[in-house]
Structure formats: C-alpha cells, structure tokens
Coordinates of C-alpha atoms in Angstrom, one line a residue:
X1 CA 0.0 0.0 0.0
X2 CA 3.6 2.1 -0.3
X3 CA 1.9 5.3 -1.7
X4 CA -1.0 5.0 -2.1
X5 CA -4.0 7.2 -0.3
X6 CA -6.3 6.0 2.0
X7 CA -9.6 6.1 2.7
X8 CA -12.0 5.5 5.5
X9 CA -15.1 4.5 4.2
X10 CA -18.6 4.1 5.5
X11 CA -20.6 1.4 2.4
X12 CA -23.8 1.4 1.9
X13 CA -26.3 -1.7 1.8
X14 CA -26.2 -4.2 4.0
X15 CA -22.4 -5.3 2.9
X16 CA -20.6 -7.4 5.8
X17 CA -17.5 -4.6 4.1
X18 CA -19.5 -1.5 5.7
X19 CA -16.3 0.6 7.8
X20 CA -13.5 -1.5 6.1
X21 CA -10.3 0.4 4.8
X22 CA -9.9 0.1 1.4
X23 CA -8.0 1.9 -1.3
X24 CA -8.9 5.3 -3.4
X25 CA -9.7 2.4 -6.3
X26 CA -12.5 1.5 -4.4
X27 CA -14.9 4.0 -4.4
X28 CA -18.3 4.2 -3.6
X29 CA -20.4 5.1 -6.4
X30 CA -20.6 8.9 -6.5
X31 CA -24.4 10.3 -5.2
X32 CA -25.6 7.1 -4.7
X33 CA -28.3 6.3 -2.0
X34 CA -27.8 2.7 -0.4
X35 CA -29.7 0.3 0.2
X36 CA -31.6 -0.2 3.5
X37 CA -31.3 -3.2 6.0
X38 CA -33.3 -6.1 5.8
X39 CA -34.5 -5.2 9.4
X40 CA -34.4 -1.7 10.1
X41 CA -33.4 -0.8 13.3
X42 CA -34.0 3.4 14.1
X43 CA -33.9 5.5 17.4
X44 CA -35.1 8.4 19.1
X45 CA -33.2 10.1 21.1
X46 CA -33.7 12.7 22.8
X47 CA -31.6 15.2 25.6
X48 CA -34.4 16.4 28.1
X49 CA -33.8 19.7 28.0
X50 CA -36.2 22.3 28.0
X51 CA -39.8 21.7 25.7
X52 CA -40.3 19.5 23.3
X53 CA -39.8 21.7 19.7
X54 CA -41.0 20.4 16.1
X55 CA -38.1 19.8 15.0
X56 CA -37.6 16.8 17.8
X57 CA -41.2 16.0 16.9
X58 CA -40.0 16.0 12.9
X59 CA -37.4 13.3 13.6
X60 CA -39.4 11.1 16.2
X61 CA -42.0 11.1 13.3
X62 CA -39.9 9.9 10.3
X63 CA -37.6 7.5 12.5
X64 CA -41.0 6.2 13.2
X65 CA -42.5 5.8 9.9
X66 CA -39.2 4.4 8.5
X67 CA -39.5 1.6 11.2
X68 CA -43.2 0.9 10.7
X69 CA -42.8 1.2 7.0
X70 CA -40.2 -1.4 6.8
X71 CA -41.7 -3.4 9.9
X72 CA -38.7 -2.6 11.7
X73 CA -38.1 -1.6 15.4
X74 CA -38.4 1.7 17.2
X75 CA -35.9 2.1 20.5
X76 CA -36.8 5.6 22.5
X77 CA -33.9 6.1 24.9
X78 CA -32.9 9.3 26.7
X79 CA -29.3 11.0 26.7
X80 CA -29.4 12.5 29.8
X81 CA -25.9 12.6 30.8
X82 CA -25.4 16.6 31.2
X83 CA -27.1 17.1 35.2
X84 CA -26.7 20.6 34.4
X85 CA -29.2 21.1 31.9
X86 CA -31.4 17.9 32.0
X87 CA -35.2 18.1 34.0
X88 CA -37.4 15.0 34.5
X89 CA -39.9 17.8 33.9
X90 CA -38.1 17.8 30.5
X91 CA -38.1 14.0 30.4
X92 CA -42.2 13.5 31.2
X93 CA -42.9 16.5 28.4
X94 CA -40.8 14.3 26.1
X95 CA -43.0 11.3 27.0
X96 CA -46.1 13.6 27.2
X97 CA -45.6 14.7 23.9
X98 CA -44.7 11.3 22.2
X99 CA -48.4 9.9 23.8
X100 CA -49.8 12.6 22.6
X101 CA -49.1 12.3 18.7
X102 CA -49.8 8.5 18.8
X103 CA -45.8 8.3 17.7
X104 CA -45.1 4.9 19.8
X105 CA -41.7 2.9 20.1
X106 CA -41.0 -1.3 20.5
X107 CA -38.4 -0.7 22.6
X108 CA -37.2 1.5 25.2
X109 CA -38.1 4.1 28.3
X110 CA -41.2 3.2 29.8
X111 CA -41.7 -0.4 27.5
X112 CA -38.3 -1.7 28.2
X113 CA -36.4 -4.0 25.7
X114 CA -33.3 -6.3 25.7
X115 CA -31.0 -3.3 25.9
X116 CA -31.6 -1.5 28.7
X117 CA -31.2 0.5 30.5
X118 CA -32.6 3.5 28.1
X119 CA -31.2 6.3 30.4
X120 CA -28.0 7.3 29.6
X121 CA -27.6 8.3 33.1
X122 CA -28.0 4.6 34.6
X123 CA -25.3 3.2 32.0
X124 CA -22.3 5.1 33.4
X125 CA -20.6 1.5 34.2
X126 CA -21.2 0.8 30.6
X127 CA -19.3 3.7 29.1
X128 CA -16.5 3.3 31.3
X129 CA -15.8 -0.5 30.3
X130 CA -15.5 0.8 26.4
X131 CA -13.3 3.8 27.5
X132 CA -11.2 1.4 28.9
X133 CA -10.8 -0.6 26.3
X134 CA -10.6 2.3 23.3
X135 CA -7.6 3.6 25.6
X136 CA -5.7 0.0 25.8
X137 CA -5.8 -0.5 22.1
X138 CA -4.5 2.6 21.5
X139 CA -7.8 4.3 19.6
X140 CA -8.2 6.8 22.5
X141 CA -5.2 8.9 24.5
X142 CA -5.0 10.9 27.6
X143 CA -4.9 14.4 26.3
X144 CA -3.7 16.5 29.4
X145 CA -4.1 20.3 27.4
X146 CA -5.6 22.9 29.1
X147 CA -7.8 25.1 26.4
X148 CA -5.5 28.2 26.9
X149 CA -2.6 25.8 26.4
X150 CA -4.3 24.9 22.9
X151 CA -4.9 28.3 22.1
X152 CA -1.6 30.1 23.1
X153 CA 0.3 27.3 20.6
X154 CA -2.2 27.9 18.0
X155 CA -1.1 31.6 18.5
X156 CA 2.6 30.9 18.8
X157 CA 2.1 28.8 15.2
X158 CA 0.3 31.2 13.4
X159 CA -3.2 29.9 13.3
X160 CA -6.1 31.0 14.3
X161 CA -6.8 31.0 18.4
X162 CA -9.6 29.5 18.3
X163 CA -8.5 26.8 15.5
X164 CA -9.1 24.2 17.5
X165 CA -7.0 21.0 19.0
X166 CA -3.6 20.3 17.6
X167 CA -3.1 16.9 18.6
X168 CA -0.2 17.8 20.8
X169 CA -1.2 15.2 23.5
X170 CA -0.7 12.6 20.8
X171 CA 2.6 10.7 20.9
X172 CA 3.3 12.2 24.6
X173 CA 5.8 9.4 26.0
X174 CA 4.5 8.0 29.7
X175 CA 7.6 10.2 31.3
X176 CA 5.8 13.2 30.1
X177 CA 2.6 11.8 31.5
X178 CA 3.4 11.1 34.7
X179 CA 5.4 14.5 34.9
X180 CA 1.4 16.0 34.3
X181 CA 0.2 13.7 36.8
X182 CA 2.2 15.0 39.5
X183 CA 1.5 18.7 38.5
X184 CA -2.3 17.2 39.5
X185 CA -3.8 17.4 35.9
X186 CA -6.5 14.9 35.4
X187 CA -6.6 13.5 31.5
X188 CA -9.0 13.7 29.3
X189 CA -9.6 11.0 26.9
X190 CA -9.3 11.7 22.8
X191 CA -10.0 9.5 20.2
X192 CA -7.4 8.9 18.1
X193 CA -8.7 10.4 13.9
X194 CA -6.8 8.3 11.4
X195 CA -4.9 10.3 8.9
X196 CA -7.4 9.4 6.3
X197 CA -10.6 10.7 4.0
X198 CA -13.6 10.0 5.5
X199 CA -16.0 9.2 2.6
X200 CA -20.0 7.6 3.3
X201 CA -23.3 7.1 1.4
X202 CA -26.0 9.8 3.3
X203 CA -29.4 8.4 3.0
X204 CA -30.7 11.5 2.0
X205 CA -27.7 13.5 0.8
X206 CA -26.2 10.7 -1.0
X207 CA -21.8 10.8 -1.2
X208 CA -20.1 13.2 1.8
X209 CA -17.0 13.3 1.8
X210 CA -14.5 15.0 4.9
X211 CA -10.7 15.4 4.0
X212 CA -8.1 13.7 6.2
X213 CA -7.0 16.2 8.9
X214 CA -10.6 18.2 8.8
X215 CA -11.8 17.2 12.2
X216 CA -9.1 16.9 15.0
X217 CA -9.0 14.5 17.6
X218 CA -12.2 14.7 20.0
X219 CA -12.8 14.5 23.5
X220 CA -15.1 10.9 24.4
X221 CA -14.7 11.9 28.5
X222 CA -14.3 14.9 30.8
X223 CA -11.4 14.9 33.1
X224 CA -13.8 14.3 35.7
X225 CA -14.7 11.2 34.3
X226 CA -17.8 12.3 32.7
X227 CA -18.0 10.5 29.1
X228 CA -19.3 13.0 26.3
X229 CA -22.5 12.8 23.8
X230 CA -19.7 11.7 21.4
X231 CA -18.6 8.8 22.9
X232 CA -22.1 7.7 24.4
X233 CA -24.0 8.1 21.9
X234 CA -22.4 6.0 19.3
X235 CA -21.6 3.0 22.0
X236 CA -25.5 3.2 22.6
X237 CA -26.2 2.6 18.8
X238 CA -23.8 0.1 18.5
X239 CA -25.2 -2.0 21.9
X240 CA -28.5 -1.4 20.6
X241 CA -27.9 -2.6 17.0
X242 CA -29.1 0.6 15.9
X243 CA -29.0 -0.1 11.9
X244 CA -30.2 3.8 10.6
X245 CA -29.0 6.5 11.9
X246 CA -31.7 9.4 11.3
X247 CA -30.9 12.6 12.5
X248 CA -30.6 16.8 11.5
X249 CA -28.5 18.2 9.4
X250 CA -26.7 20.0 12.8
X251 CA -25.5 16.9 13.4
X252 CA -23.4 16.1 10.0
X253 CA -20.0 17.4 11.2
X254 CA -19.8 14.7 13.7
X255 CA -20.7 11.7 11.7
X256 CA -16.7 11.2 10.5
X257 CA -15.8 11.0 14.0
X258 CA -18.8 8.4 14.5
X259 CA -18.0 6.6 11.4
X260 CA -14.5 6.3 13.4
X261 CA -15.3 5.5 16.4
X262 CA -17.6 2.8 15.1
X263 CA -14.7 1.1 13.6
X264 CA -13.0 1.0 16.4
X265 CA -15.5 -0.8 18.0
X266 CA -16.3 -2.9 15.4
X267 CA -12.4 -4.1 15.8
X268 CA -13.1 -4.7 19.9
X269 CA -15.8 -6.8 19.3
X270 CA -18.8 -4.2 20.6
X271 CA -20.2 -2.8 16.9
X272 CA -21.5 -5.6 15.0
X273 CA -21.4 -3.0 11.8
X274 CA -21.4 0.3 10.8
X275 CA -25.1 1.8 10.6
X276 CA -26.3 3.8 7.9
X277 CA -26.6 8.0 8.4
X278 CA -29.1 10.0 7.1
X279 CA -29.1 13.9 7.6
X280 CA -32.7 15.3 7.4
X281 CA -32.8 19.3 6.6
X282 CA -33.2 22.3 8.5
X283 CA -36.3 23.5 9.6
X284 CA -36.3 26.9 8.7
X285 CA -38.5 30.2 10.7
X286 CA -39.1 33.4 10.3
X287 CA -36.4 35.4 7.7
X288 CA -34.8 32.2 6.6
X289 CA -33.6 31.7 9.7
X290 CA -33.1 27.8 11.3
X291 CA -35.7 27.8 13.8
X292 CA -34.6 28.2 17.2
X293 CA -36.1 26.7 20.6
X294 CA -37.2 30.2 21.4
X295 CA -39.8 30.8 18.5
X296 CA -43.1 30.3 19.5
X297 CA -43.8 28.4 16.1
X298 CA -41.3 25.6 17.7
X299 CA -42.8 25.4 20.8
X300 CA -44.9 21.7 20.7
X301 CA -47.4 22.3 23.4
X302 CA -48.1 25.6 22.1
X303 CA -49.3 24.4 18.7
X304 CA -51.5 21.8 21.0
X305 CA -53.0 24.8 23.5
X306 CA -53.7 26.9 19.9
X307 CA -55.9 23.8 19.0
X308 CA -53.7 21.9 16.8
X309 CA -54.7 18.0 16.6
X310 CA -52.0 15.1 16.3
X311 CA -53.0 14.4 12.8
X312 CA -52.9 17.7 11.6
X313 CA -49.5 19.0 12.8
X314 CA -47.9 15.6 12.1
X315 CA -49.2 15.8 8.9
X316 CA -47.6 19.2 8.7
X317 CA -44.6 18.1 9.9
X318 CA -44.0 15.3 7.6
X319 CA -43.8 18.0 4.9
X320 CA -40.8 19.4 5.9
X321 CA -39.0 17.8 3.5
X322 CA -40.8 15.0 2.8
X323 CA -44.3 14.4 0.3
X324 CA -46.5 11.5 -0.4
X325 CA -47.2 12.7 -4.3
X326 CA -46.7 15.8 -6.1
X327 CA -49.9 18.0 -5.7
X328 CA -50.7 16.6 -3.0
X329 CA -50.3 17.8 0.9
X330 CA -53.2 16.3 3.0
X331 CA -52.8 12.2 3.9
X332 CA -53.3 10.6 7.1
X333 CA -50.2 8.7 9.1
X334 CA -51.2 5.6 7.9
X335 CA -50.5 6.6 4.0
X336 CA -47.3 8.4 5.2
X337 CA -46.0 4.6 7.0
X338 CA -47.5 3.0 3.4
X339 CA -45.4 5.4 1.6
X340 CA -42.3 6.6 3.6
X341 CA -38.9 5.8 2.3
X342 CA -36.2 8.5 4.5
X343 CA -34.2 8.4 1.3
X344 CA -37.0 10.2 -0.7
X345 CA -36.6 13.3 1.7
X346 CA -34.9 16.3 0.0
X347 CA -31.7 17.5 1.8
X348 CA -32.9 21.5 1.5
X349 CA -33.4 23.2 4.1
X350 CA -37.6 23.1 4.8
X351 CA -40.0 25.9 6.1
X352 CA -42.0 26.2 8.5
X353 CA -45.1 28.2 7.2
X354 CA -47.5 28.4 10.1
X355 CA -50.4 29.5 8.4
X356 CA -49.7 25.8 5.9
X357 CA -49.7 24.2 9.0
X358 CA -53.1 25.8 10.2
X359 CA -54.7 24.7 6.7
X360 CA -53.8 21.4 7.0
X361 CA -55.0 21.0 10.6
X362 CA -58.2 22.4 9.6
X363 CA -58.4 19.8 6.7
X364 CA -57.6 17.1 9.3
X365 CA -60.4 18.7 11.9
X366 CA -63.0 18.8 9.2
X367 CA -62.5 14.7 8.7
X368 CA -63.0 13.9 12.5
X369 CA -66.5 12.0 13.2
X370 CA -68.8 14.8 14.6
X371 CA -68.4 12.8 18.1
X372 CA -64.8 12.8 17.8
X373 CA -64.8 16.4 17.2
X374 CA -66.6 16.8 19.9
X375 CA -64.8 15.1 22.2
X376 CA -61.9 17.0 21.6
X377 CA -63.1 20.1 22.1
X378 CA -64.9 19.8 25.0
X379 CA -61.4 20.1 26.7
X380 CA -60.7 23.9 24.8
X381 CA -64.2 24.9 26.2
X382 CA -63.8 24.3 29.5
X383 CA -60.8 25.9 29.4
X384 CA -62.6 28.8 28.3
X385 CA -65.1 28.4 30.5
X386 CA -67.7 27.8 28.3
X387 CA -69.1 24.6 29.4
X388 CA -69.3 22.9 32.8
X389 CA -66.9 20.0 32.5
X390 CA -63.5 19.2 30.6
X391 CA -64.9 15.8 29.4
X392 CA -68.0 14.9 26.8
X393 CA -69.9 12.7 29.4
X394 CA -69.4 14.8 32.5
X395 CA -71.1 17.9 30.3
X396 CA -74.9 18.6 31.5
X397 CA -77.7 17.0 29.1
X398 CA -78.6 20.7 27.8
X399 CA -75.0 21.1 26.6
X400 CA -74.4 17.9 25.2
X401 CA -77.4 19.0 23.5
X402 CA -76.6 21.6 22.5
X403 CA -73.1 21.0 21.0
X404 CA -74.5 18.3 18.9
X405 CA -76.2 20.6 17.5
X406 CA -73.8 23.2 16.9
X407 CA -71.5 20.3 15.4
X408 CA -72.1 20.1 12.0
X409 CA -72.3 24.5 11.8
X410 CA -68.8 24.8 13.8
X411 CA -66.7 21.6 12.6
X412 CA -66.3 22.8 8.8
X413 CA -65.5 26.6 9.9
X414 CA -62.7 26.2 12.6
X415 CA -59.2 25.1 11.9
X416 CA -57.9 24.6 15.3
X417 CA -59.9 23.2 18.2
X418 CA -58.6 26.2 20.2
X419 CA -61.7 28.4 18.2
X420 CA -64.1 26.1 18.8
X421 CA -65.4 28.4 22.2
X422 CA -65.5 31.6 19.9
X423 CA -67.6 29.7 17.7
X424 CA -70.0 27.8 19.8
X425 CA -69.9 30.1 23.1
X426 CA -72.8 32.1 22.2
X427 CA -75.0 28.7 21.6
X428 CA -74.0 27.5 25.0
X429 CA -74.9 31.0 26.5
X430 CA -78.2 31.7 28.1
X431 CA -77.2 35.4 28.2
X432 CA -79.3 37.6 26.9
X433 CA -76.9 40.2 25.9
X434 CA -73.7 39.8 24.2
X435 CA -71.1 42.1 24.0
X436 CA -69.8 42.3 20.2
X437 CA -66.3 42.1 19.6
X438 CA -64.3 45.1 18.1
X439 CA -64.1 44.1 15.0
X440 CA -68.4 42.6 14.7
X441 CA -69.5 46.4 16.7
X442 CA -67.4 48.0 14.0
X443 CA -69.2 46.5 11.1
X444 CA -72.7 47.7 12.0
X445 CA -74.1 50.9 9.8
X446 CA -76.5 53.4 11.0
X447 CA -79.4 51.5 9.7
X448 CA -77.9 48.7 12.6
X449 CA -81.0 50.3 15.4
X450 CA -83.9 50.5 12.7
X451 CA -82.9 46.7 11.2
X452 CA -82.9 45.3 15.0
X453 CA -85.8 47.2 15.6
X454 CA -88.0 45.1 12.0
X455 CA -86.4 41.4 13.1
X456 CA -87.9 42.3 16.8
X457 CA -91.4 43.0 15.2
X458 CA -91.1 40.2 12.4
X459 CA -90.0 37.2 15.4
X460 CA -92.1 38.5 17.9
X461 CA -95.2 36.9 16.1
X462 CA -93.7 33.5 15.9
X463 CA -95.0 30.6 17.4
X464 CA -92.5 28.4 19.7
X465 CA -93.1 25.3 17.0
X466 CA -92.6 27.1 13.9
X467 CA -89.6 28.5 15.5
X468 CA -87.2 26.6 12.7
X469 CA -83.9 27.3 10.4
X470 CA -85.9 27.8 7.2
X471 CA -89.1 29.4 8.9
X472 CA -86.6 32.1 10.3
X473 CA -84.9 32.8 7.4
X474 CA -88.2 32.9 5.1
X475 CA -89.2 35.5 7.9
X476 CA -86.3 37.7 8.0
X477 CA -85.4 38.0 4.2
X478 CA -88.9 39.0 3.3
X479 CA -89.1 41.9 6.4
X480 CA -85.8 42.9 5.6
X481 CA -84.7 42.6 1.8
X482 CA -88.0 42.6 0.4
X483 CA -89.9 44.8 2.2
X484 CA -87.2 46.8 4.5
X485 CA -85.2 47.4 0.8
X486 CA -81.7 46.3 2.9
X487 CA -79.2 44.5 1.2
X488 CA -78.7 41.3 2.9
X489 CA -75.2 42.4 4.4
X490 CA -77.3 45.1 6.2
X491 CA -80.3 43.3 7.0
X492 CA -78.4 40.3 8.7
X493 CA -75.4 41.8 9.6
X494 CA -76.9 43.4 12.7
X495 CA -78.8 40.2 13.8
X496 CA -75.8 38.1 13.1
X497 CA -73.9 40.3 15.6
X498 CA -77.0 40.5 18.5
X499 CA -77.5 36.7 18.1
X500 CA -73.6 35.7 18.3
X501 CA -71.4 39.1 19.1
X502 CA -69.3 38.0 16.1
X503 CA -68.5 39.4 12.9
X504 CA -68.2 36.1 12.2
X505 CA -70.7 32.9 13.2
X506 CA -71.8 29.9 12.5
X507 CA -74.9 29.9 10.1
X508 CA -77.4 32.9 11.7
X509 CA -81.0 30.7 11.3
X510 CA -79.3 27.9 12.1
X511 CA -78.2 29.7 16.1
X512 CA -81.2 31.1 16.1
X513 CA -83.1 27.8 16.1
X514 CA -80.3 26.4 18.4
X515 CA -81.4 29.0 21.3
X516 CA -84.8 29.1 20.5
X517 CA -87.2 32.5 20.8
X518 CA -86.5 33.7 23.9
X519 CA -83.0 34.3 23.9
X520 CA -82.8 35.2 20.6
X521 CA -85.6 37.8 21.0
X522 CA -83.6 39.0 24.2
X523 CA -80.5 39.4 22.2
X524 CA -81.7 41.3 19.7
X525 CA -83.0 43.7 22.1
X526 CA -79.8 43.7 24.2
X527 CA -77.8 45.0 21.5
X528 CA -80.4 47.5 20.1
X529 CA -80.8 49.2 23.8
X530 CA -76.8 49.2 23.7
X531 CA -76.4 51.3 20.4

C-alpha cells in the first residue's frame, strides 16, 4: 500500500465490508443512496432539555415511519448525561408529547427491551468498560491540554486561536505523563482520527466526503470522568444494534468522528457493523432563519394549546422535507407509513409556514367524526369556560345537546380546536346580551337600530313550533330585503352580531333555532338598547 492514499469508508447496503479500509480504487459510487437493512433498526433520542420543539417531533415522526414502514423496530432512549441542563420535567414532556401524537416505540423508556437500561444516566458503568478498552488498544489517548494551552500554541504557530485542538497530546511518551500527573492534571480522553478521507453514502444527501486532517482529535470523557454525547451516543447505537441512523443536518460534522469510532469498536468486538446516516434538513422560521427553541412556532405544546390536533401537525410536519405525491399535501399517518422511504426526503433546508400548517389542521379537523370532534373540544371549552366540565360525558344534558347541535355548523368553519369556544360560546350562553367584539360592533351601519328594531317586530309573532332554520330565514329575508329594501349584508349583519357578538358565526337561522325564541328575542334587544 507504499503510496497510495487511504480512505476511510462508511458502504452502503447491508455489505458485511461497511467501515472497512480500502483503497482510493474502491470508491463508492458517487451520489448514490444505499440500500436499506433487511430489518431496520432506528432510534429516538432525545436530551431532556427544555420543551419538546418540532423539529424533535419531525425526527421522532420519520424515524417512526421508516421503522413501521419497513416493519422494523423503534428504540426511545434518553441522553441525559449533562445534570446541568437535563429536567425529569423535561423527560415526562418528552413522553407527554410522544403519547400525545400517537408516535409509539417497541423498545425503550417506559416499555423496556433487551438493551436496557434506556437512560443514559444509569449506563455510566457501561461507558467506562468501552473507554477502557478504546484507551488499551490505542484508539483513544489521555490528552492533558488545558484550552489556553491549545490556544496560546495555536497563536505561537500562526493559526487561528480558536482553530481548535492540535493533537499535541498525541505521541506524549509516559515520562511526560506522569510529569502532568504529579503537577495534578486529570486526563482527558481523545479518540485517536486516522490520517485518512472519510468518505459515506448519506441516506438523503447521497456521497459526503470529509478530507483527512478536517476534524481533530475529540474528547469521548471529561477529566472528571464524565464520558461525552460523542462517545455515548455511538456505543448506545452500537449496543443497541441501531441499523439507521436518522438525524438533522446539525448533526453532519460529527458523523466522521462516529464513522471512526464505530470502527474501532467494530475491531473490539462491541459494533457488530457500521449503521447507515441520514441527515434530514433544516427546519427553517421566520427570515430564513433555522428555527430556534425560542420561537413560538417551535414550541410543541403551544401548537396543541392553539388547537392543533395530532393528525394535523404531524401531517404538517412530515412535509418538511418530505411528500407523499406531487400536488398533493393532505394524507393521514397511515398513508405516510404505506409510503415513507427517509431516502425520498430532499436534503434542502424546509419551512416552517404556520399558516400551511393551520390549513392542513383544519383539513384534518374537518374529517374527525362529529363525536370525535366533539370530544376534543370539549377540553378547549372548558378551558374557556364555556361549558361545565373538561370531558363529553361529565357535560350537563342541555349542553351535550346543545353541542351536537352546533357540530355540524362549527366543525367545517374552525381550523384549530382552540376556536371552537368563539364559535360555539354564544349557543352554550343563556345570556341575553352579548357584547360584540371590536371588529363585529365596527361593522354595523347606521341602519344597525332601525334593522334590530324590523327582526324584533317580524320574530315577535312566531310561534315556539314554527320557530325553525328555514321558517326564520323565510321571515327575515322578506321583512328585511324585500320589504325593508336592505341589502342582505345590512339586514343580517346586525342580527348576526346581536345573536352571536361576532362578525363572524356559525350559520345565523341555524343559532337562532339552536337557542330558540326567547334568547334570541332578548338578544336582539340587548344589542339595540346598547347602540
């Protein structure tokens, strides 16, 4: 091999070769996508820090429907090494958030498996075996230099101070490191990167290669003992036969020093073989901007308070970089499972359009049963204190009545559950005056008094039986449009606001048969004595 370059390579397919060495002559075939394992084995894992955000949800959801598409497994574990910035409050939000969506694993937190534990934090003893044995085969080294030792030679070489590590720790003889274990110093441990290319087939971005000498030797654990995400995380994967490797595009630059460390282990006997990687895109906000934690459009829960339903943002979310057919953006999870394959996902970066999102929620809320629907929003009204209860069977009989009802006029004109009280709160309401909102008191005219004053004289006549949709609006149009001469805008606009205090309502007759004469009659005359 006198003179010839080397390469470390990362095949795809399900070749017993995958993390060999081999020669520049054998190359990988340029943009190619490989092949997927007969049984696919994907993870979730998540740090619990802070709550849940859609991009965690985006790749719980297609490391999910890769493993139920292939009838493959699902492991949830948890890397909660860093006690500084990990929360069981985090940790149940995570799980919380999971149940939720209906996204559920085969093995892991919570379900168990052959693997466990699934907390990084109760596999300490685990970690520290394989340290030990990367550092007596000579893939890892105790690295003794300080940061301000790294960056005063980078300085006193001419590089950048903040170029990073330079590998001085190396070839330090044991002389040398004893001298810096009498001066007290603790090691870190570095893995040793191999003077080579680091080439591999992304299941989304096809060929990557990094050049030998790009990433520096990395810390695997603290001084203090504490092993890092980067050592951790790849012995998890490897215990766990982890298979496919689907994470965000944040995550790229350390998949040569994974693709390293897995051989390593492959050569102690702990990796049976190298997994697969696949990068999924950014998800993008506001100004083209990744989206951060602190947007509000990231924030999970918030999206659920606003109304949002699992199918619906889930549906949404499988859009960010990913479609079923062209032309097409509304299918339900078990079309996406039918149809997901992570290597049709496009590697640009995806964004996240809100209003998109509310569309195809509303899609998704208008194809609930009317039960269903009801159900579900029985929660968002007691919230608003609408009704009496946060469940459908604890609700009294008259508003049980009267929300199914309301359904079928509410279900096709919200998009989020979360507007289900502005749109049925008036039909639950025995009130018999409704203050109109700004925008429904700004819309009335002059003629507002003199049209109240015609519906009042037209519905006072009315007997309680023939007090029906059609009846009502028969009545109306022909005291207002065709005798009053008012445009319909004018002649229902007002009533619309008295009956509801909306500018806009479910169908007008339609409420008014729901509340009946009386408190329609005492509407109308609330909001003519409060022009």
């Amino acid at each position: 091999m006198d003179g010839i370059p080397r390469r470390l390579i990362a095949l795809g397919g399900t070749s017993h070769l995958r993390g060999t060495m081999v020669d520049m002559t054998d190359e990988i075939v340029e943009d190619s996508k490989p092949s997927l394992p007969e049984h696919v084995r994907v993870r979730f894992c998540p740090s619990p820090t802070g709550t849940p955000h859609v991009g965690m949800v985006r790749t719980a959801l297609f490391n999910w429907a890769e493993a139920r598409h292939a009838k493959g497994t699902f492991v949830f574990r948890i890397e909660d090494t860093d006690a500084q910035r990990d929360s069981e409050e985090s940790y149940n939000q995570i799980l919380d958030a999971l149940k939720w969506l209906n996204i559920d694993w085969d093995e892991g937190v919570e379900v168990g498996g052959p693997d466990g534990p699934y907390r990084q934090s109760e596999r300490a003893d685990i970690y520290k075996d394989v340290a030990a044995k990367l550092l007596e085969a000579g893939y890892a080294y105790e690295s003794y230099s300080t940061p301000e030792e790294i960056e005063a030679r980078n300085v006193a070489a001419g590089r950048p101070k903040a170029f990073g590590y330079d590998g001085y720790d190396r070839n330090l003889t044991e002389e040398q490191r004893e001298q810096f274990r009498a001066e007290g110093r603790r090691p870190a441990l570095r893995l040793r990167m191999p003077d080579e290319d680091v080439v591999f087939n992304d299941l989304i971005r096809g060929s990557i290669e990094f050049k030998a000498g790009s990433v520096p030797d990395y810390v695997i654990v603290r001084p203090n003992g504490d092993p890092l995400y980067t050592l951790t995380n790849p012995v998890d994967d490897a215990l766990m036969r982890i298979n496919v490797v689907l994470r965000g595009e944040d995550l790229l630059s350390s998949t040569p020093r994974q693709i390293v460390l897995y051989r390593y282990l492959m050569e102690l006997g702990i990796a049976k073989e190298m997994p697969l990687f696949g990068h999924m895109p950014y998800v993008m906000g506001e100004g083209k901007k990744k989206l951060s934690k602190r947007d509000p459009e990231s924030n999970l829960f918030l999206h659920r308070e606003n109304g949002f339903i699992p199918e619906g943002l889930l549906n949404y979310l499988a859009l960010l970089g990913w479609s079923i057919a062209p032309d097409r953006d509304v299918f339900s999870m078990e079309e996406m499972v039918e149809k997901f394959d992570v290597r049709d996902v496009k590697a640009n970066p995806a964004h996240f359009d809100l209003d998109k999102a509310i569309s195809i929620n509303a899609e998704h809320v208008r194809m609930l049963e009317p039960q269903d629907f009801l159900n579900r929003s029985v929660p968002y009204l007691h919230r608003d204190g609408v009704v009496s209860a946060d469940s459908w069977d604890a609700l009294t009989d008259r508003e049980r009545e009267i929300l199914t009802a309301a359904a079928p006029l509410v279900q096709p004109r919200v998009r989020l559950l979360g507007e289900v009280s502005g749109m049925a709160g008036s039909l639950l309401s025995a009130e018999g005056y409704i203050e109109p909102d700004v925008d429904a008191r700004k819309q009335l005219k002059d003629s507002a008094a003199e049209v109240l004053d015609k519906a009042i004289v037209a519905l006072e006549g009315v007997e309680e039986t023939a007090w029906l949709t059609d009846d009502l609006h028969n009545l109306l149009n022909k005291a207002l449009v065709e005798e009053g001469g008012y445009k319909p805008r004018l002649a229902f606009g007002p009533v619309r606001v008295a009956v509801s205090g909306r500018r806009v309502s479910p169908p007008l007759f339609e409420s008014m048969e729901i509340l009946g004469k009386d408190v329609t009659l005492a509407r109308l005359r609330g909001l003519r004595d409060h022009l």
